[in-house]
Amino acid sequence: MISFQATEEQGVVRDVLHEFAEQVLRPRAREADEASSLPDAFLAQAWELGLVSTQLPESVGGGG
């Protein structure tokens, strides 16, 4: 039988990402959107969590 219950590891990832969104992303989202750019500190944190795609150009903080 298939279980759709999150594993313990998935739960930890979910909690970390939720905390990141609440504490880092949400307070800066409007400013970043209006400026059409992301602060370097934000990108560094997103990289640490594995949220930045390596398919993004280097000019916008990706890996190229």
Tab-separated table of C-alpha atoms in Angstrom:
chain	number	residue	atom	x	y	z
A	1	MET	CA	0.000	0.000	0.000
A	2	ILE	CA	1.235	3.506	-0.793
A	3	SER	CA	1.745	5.894	2.103
A	4	PHE	CA	1.505	9.623	1.526
A	5	GLN	CA	2.735	10.346	5.047
A	6	ALA	CA	5.931	12.406	5.029
A	7	THR	CA	9.006	10.611	6.269
A	8	GLU	CA	10.894	12.085	9.219
A	9	GLU	CA	13.522	13.496	6.826
A	10	GLN	CA	10.850	15.046	4.598
A	11	GLY	CA	9.223	16.578	7.662
A	12	VAL	CA	12.507	18.178	8.706
A	13	VAL	CA	13.016	19.596	5.212
A	14	ARG	CA	9.458	20.942	5.192
A	15	ASP	CA	9.944	22.593	8.578
A	16	VAL	CA	13.263	24.189	7.573
A	17	LEU	CA	11.797	25.534	4.334
A	18	HIS	CA	8.720	26.844	6.121
A	19	GLU	CA	10.902	28.658	8.652
A	20	PHE	CA	13.036	30.107	5.826
A	21	ALA	CA	9.944	31.349	4.026
A	22	GLU	CA	8.493	32.906	7.177
A	23	GLN	CA	11.651	34.521	8.516
A	24	VAL	CA	13.651	35.360	5.394
A	25	LEU	CA	11.528	35.297	2.267
A	26	ARG	CA	8.258	36.849	3.387
A	27	PRO	CA	9.723	40.018	4.961
A	28	ARG	CA	11.819	40.775	1.850
A	29	ALA	CA	9.561	39.566	-0.951
A	30	ARG	CA	7.875	42.849	-1.830
A	31	GLU	CA	11.108	44.837	-1.779
A	32	ALA	CA	12.902	42.257	-3.932
A	33	ASP	CA	9.986	42.106	-6.351
A	34	GLU	CA	9.804	45.872	-6.716
A	35	ALA	CA	13.589	46.131	-7.181
A	36	SER	CA	13.592	43.134	-9.563
A	37	SER	CA	16.609	41.738	-7.723
A	38	LEU	CA	17.532	39.561	-4.783
A	39	PRO	CA	19.929	40.589	-2.018
A	40	ASP	CA	23.192	38.608	-1.963
A	41	ALA	CA	22.559	37.483	1.619
A	42	PHE	CA	19.217	36.003	0.587
A	43	LEU	CA	20.794	34.126	-2.308
A	44	ALA	CA	23.521	32.780	-0.039
A	45	GLN	CA	20.925	31.390	2.369
A	46	ALA	CA	18.885	29.940	-0.492
A	47	TRP	CA	22.020	28.228	-1.863
A	48	GLU	CA	22.736	26.703	1.550
A	49	LEU	CA	19.253	25.187	1.579
A	50	GLY	CA	19.541	23.948	-2.005
A	51	LEU	CA	16.812	26.255	-3.292
A	52	VAL	CA	18.763	27.914	-6.104
A	53	SER	CA	18.768	26.107	-9.400
A	54	THR	CA	22.070	25.579	-11.132
A	55	GLN	CA	20.175	26.244	-14.349
A	56	LEU	CA	19.848	29.945	-13.535
A	57	PRO	CA	22.369	32.298	-15.154
A	58	GLU	CA	25.225	33.495	-12.960
A	59	SER	CA	24.046	37.072	-13.539
A	60	VAL	CA	20.984	36.383	-11.376
A	61	GLY	CA	22.697	34.290	-8.725
A	62	GLY	CA	22.518	30.867	-10.349
A	63	GLY	CA	25.267	28.457	-11.139
A	64	GLY	CA	25.222	29.089	-14.883
